[in-house]
PDB file of C-alpha atoms in Angstrom:
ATOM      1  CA  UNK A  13     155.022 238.140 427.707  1.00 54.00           C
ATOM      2  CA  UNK A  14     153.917 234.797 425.299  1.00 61.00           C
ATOM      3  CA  UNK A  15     152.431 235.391 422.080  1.00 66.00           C
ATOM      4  CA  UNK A  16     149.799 232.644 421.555  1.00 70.00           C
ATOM      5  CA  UNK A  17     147.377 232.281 418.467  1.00 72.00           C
ATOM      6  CA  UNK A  18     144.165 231.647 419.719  1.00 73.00           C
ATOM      7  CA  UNK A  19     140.471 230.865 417.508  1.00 74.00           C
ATOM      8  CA  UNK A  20     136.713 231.303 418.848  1.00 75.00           C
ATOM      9  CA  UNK A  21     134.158 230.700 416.858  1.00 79.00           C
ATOM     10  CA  UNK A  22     130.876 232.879 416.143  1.00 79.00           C
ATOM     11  CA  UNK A  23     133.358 235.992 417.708  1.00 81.00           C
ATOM     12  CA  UNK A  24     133.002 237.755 414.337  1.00 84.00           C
ATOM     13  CA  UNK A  25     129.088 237.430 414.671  1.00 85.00           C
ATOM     14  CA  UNK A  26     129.415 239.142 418.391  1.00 85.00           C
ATOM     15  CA  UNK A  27     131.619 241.910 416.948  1.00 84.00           C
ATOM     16  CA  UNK A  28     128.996 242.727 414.349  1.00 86.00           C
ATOM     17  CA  UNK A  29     126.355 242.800 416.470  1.00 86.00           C
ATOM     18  CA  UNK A  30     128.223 245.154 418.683  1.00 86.00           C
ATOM     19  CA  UNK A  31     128.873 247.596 415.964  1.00 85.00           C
ATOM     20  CA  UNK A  32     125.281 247.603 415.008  1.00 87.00           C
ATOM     21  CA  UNK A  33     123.378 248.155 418.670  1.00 86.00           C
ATOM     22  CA  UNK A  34     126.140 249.576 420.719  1.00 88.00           C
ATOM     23  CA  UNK A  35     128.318 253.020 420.874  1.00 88.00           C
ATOM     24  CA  UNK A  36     131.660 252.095 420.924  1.00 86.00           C
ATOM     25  CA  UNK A  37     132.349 253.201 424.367  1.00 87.00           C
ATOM     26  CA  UNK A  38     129.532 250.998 425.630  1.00 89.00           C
ATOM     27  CA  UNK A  39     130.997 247.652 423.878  1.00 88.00           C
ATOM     28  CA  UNK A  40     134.436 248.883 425.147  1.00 89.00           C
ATOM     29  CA  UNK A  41     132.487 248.549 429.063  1.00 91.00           C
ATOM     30  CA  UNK A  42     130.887 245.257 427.697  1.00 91.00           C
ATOM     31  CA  UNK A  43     134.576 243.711 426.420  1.00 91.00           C
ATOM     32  CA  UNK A  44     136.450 244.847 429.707  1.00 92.00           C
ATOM     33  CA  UNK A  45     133.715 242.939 431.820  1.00 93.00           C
ATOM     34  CA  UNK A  46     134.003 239.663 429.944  1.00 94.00           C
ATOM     35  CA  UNK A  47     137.418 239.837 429.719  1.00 93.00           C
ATOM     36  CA  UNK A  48     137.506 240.979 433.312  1.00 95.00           C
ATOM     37  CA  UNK A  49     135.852 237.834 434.494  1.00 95.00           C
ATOM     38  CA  UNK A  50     137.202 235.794 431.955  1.00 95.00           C
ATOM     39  CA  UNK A  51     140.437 236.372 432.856  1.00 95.00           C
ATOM     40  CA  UNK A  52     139.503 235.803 437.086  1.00 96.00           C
ATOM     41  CA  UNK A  53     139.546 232.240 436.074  1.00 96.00           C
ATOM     42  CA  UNK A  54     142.884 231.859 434.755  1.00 96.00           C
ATOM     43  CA  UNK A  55     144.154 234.534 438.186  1.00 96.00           C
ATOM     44  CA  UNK A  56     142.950 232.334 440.488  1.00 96.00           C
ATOM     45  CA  UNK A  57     144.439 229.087 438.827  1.00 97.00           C
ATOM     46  CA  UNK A  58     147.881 231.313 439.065  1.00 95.00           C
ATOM     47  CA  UNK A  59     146.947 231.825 442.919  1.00 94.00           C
ATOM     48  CA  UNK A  60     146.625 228.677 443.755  1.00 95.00           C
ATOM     49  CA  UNK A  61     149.902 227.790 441.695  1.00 95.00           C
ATOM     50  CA  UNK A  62     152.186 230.418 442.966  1.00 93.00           C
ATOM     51  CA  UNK A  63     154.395 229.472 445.695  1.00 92.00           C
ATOM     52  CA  UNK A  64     154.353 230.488 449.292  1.00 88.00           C
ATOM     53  CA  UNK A  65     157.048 231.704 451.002  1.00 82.00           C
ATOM     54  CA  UNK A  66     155.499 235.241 451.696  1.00 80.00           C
ATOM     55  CA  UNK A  67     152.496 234.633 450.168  1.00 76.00           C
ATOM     56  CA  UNK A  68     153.055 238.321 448.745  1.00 88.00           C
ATOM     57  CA  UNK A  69     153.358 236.723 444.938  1.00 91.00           C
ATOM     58  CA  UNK A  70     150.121 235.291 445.119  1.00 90.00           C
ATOM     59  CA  UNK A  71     148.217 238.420 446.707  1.00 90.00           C
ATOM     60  CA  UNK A  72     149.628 240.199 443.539  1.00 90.00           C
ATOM     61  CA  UNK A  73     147.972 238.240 441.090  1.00 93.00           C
ATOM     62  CA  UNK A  74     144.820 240.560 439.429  1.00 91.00           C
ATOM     63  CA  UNK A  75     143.481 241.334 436.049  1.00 93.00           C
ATOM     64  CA  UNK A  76     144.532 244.783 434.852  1.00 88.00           C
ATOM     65  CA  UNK A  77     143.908 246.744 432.429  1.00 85.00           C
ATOM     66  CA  UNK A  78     147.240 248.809 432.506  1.00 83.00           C
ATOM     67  CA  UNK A  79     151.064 248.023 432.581  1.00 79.00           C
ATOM     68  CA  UNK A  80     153.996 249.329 434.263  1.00 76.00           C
ATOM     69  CA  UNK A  81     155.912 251.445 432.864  1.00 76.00           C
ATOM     70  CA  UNK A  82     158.770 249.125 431.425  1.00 75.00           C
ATOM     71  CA  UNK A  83     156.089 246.217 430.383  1.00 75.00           C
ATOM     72  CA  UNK A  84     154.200 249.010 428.376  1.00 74.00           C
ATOM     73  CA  UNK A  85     157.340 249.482 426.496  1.00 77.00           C
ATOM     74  CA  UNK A  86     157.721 245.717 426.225  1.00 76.00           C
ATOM     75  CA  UNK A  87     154.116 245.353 425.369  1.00 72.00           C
ATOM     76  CA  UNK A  88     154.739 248.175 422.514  1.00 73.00           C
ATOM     77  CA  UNK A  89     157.540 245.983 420.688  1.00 70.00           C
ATOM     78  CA  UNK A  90     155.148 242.961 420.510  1.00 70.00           C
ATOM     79  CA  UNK A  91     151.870 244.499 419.625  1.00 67.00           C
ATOM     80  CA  UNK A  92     151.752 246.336 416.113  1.00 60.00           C
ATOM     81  CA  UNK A  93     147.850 247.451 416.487  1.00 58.00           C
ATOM     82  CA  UNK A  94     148.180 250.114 419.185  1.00 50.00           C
ATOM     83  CA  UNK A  95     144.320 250.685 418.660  1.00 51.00           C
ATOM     84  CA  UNK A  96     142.741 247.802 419.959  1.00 52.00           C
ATOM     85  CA  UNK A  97     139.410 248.088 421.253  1.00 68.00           C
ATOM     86  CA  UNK A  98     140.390 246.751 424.963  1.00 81.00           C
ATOM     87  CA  UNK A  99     143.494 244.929 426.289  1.00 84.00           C
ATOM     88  CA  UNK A 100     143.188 243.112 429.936  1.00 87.00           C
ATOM     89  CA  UNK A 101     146.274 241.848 431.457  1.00 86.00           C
ATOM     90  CA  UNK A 102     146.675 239.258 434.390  1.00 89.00           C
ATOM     91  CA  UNK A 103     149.759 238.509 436.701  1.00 88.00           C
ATOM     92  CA  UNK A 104     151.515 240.259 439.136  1.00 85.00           C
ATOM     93  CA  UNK A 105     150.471 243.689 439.649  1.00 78.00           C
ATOM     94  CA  UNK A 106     153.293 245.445 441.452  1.00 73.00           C
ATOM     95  CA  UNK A 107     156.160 242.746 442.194  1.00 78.00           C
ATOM     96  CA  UNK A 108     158.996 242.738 439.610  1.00 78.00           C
ATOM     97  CA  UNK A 109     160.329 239.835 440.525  1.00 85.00           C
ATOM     98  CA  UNK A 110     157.706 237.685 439.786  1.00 88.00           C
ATOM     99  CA  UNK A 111     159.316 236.554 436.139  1.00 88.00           C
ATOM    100  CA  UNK A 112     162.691 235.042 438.482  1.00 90.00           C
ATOM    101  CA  UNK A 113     160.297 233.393 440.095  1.00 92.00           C
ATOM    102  CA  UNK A 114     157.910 231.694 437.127  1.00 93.00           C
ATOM    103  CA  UNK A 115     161.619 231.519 434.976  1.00 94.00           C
ATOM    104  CA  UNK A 116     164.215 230.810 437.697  1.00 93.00           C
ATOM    105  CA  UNK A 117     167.930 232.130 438.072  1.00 92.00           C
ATOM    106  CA  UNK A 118     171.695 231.462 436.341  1.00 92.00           C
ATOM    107  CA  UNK A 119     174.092 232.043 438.604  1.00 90.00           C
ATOM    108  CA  UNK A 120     176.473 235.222 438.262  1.00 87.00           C
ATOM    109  CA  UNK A 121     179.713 235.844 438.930  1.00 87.00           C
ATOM    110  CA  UNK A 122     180.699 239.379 440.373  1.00 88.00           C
ATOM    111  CA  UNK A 123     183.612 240.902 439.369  1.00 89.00           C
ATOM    112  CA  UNK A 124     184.445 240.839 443.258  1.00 91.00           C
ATOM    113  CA  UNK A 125     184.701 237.049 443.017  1.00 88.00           C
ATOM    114  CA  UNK A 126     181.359 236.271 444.369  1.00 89.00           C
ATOM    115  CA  UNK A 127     178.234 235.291 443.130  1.00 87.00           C
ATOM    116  CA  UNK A 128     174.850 235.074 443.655  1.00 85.00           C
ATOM    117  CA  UNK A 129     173.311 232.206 443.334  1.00 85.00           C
ATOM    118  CA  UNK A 130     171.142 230.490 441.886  1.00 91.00           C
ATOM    119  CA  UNK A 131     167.208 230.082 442.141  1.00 91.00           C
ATOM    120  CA  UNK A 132     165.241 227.309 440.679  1.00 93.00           C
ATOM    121  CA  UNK A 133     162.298 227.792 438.198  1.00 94.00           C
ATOM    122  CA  UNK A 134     158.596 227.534 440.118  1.00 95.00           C
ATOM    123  CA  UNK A 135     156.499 227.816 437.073  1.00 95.00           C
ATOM    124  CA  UNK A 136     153.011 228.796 437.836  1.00 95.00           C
ATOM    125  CA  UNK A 137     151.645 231.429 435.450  1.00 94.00           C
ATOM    126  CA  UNK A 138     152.214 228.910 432.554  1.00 94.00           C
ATOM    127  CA  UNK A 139     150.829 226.010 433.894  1.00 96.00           C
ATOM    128  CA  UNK A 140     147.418 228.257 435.248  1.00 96.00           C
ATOM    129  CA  UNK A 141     147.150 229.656 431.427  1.00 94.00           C
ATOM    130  CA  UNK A 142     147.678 225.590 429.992  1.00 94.00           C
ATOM    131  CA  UNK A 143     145.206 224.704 432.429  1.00 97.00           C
ATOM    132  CA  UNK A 144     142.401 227.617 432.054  1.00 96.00           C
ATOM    133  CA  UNK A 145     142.844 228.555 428.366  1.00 94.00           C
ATOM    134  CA  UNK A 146     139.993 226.503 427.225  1.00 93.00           C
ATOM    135  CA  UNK A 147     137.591 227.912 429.644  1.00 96.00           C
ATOM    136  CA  UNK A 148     138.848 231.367 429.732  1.00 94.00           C
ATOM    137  CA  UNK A 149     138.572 231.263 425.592  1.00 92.00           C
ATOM    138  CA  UNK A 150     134.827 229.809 426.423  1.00 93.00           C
ATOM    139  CA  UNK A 151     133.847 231.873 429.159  1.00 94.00           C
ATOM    140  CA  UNK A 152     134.887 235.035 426.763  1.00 91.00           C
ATOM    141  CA  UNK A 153     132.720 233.328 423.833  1.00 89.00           C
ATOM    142  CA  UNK A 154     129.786 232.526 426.379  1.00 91.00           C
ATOM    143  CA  UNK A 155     129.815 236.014 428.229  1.00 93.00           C
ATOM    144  CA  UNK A 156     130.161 238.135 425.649  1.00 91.00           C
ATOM    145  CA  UNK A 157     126.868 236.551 424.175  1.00 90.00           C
ATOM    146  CA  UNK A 158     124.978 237.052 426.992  1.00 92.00           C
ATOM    147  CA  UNK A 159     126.500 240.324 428.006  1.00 92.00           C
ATOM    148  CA  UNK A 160     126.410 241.893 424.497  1.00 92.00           C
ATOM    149  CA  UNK A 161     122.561 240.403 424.385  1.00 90.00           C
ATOM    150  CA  UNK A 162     121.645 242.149 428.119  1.00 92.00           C
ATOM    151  CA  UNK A 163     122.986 245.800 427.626  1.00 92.00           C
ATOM    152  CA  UNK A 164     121.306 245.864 423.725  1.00 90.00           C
ATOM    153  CA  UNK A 165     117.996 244.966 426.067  1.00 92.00           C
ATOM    154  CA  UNK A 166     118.921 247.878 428.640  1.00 92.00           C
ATOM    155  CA  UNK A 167     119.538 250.290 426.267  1.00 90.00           C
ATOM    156  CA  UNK A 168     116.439 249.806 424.073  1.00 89.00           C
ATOM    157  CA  UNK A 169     114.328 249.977 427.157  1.00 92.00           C
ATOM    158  CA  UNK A 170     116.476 253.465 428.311  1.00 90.00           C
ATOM    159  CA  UNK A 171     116.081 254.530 425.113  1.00 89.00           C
ATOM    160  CA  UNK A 172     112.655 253.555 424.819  1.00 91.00           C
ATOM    161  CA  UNK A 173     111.729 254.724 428.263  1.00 91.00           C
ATOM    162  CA  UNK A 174     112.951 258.407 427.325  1.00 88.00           C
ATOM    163  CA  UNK A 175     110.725 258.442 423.570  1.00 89.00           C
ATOM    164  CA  UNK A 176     107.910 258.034 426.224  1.00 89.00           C
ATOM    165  CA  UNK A 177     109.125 260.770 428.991  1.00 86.00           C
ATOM    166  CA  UNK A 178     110.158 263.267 425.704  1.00 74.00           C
ATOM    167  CA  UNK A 179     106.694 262.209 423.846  1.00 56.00           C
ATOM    168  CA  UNK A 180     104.672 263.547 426.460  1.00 47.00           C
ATOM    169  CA  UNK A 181     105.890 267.331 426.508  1.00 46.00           C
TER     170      UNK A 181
END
């Protein structure tokens, strides 16, 4: 897992407008979908990347929002604030050795006198996120605009549609 800084502007607006017109479960939905789709973009680049010799690696590319077992305990040392609103992951979903793949292989030598090899690096996750990260970052800034903007306009009218059905008893 990489730690990298990012900024978006006007983000802090978007937040406070979600606090105001939305129940926190309902910006929760709104974050996950933006992030969701968001996050496609920089998948697919990682698709397309990913080498071929099965083509199993590349199938197992998705946005998630949970972790195995051992990268939730990895995930735990890095991130302090357990209670953030919504955390997406992408990369491979169910193949564990994806990371000898992206990183490559030493070779080892077995206490039987053998060893085991070596395999090259084939870099692909890093090179999707270095070429996606600006419109993933601007796709999340974009959509959660639009998205935050359309369910405040579907929930006034639910809410407004039900004054009317409740009025009239």
């Amino acid at each position: 897992m990489s730690r990298q800084p990012v900024s978006v502007d006007g983000l802090k607006d978007l937040e406070k407008m979600m606090v105001e017109h939305l129940p926190k479960s309902t910006g929760r939905g709104v974050l996950r979908r933006v992030g969701t789709a968001a996050l496609g973009i920089f998948v697919e680049r990682a698709r397309d990347l990913a080498p071929r010799a099965s083509g199993d690696l590349a199938e197992s590319l998705a946005v998630s929002t949970r972790l195995d077992p051992k990268q939730r305990r990895d995930h735990r040392r890095l991130v302090s604030d357990d209670k953030a609103a919504v955390e997406l992951f992408g990369g491979a979903a169910a193949l564990p050795h994806a990371h000898l793949v992206e990183f490559g292989t030493v070779e080892r030598h077995l206490e039987s006198g053998g060893s085991t090899g070596t395999m090259p690096a084939q870099p692909f996750m890093r090179p999707a996120w270095d070429a996606t990260r600006d419109a993933v970052l601007d796709d999340i800034a974009e959509g959660l605009g639009r998205e935050i903007a359309a369910t405040v306009a579907r929930r006034a009218k639910r809410l407004a549609r039900k004054r009317t059905q409740g009025g009239g008893r």
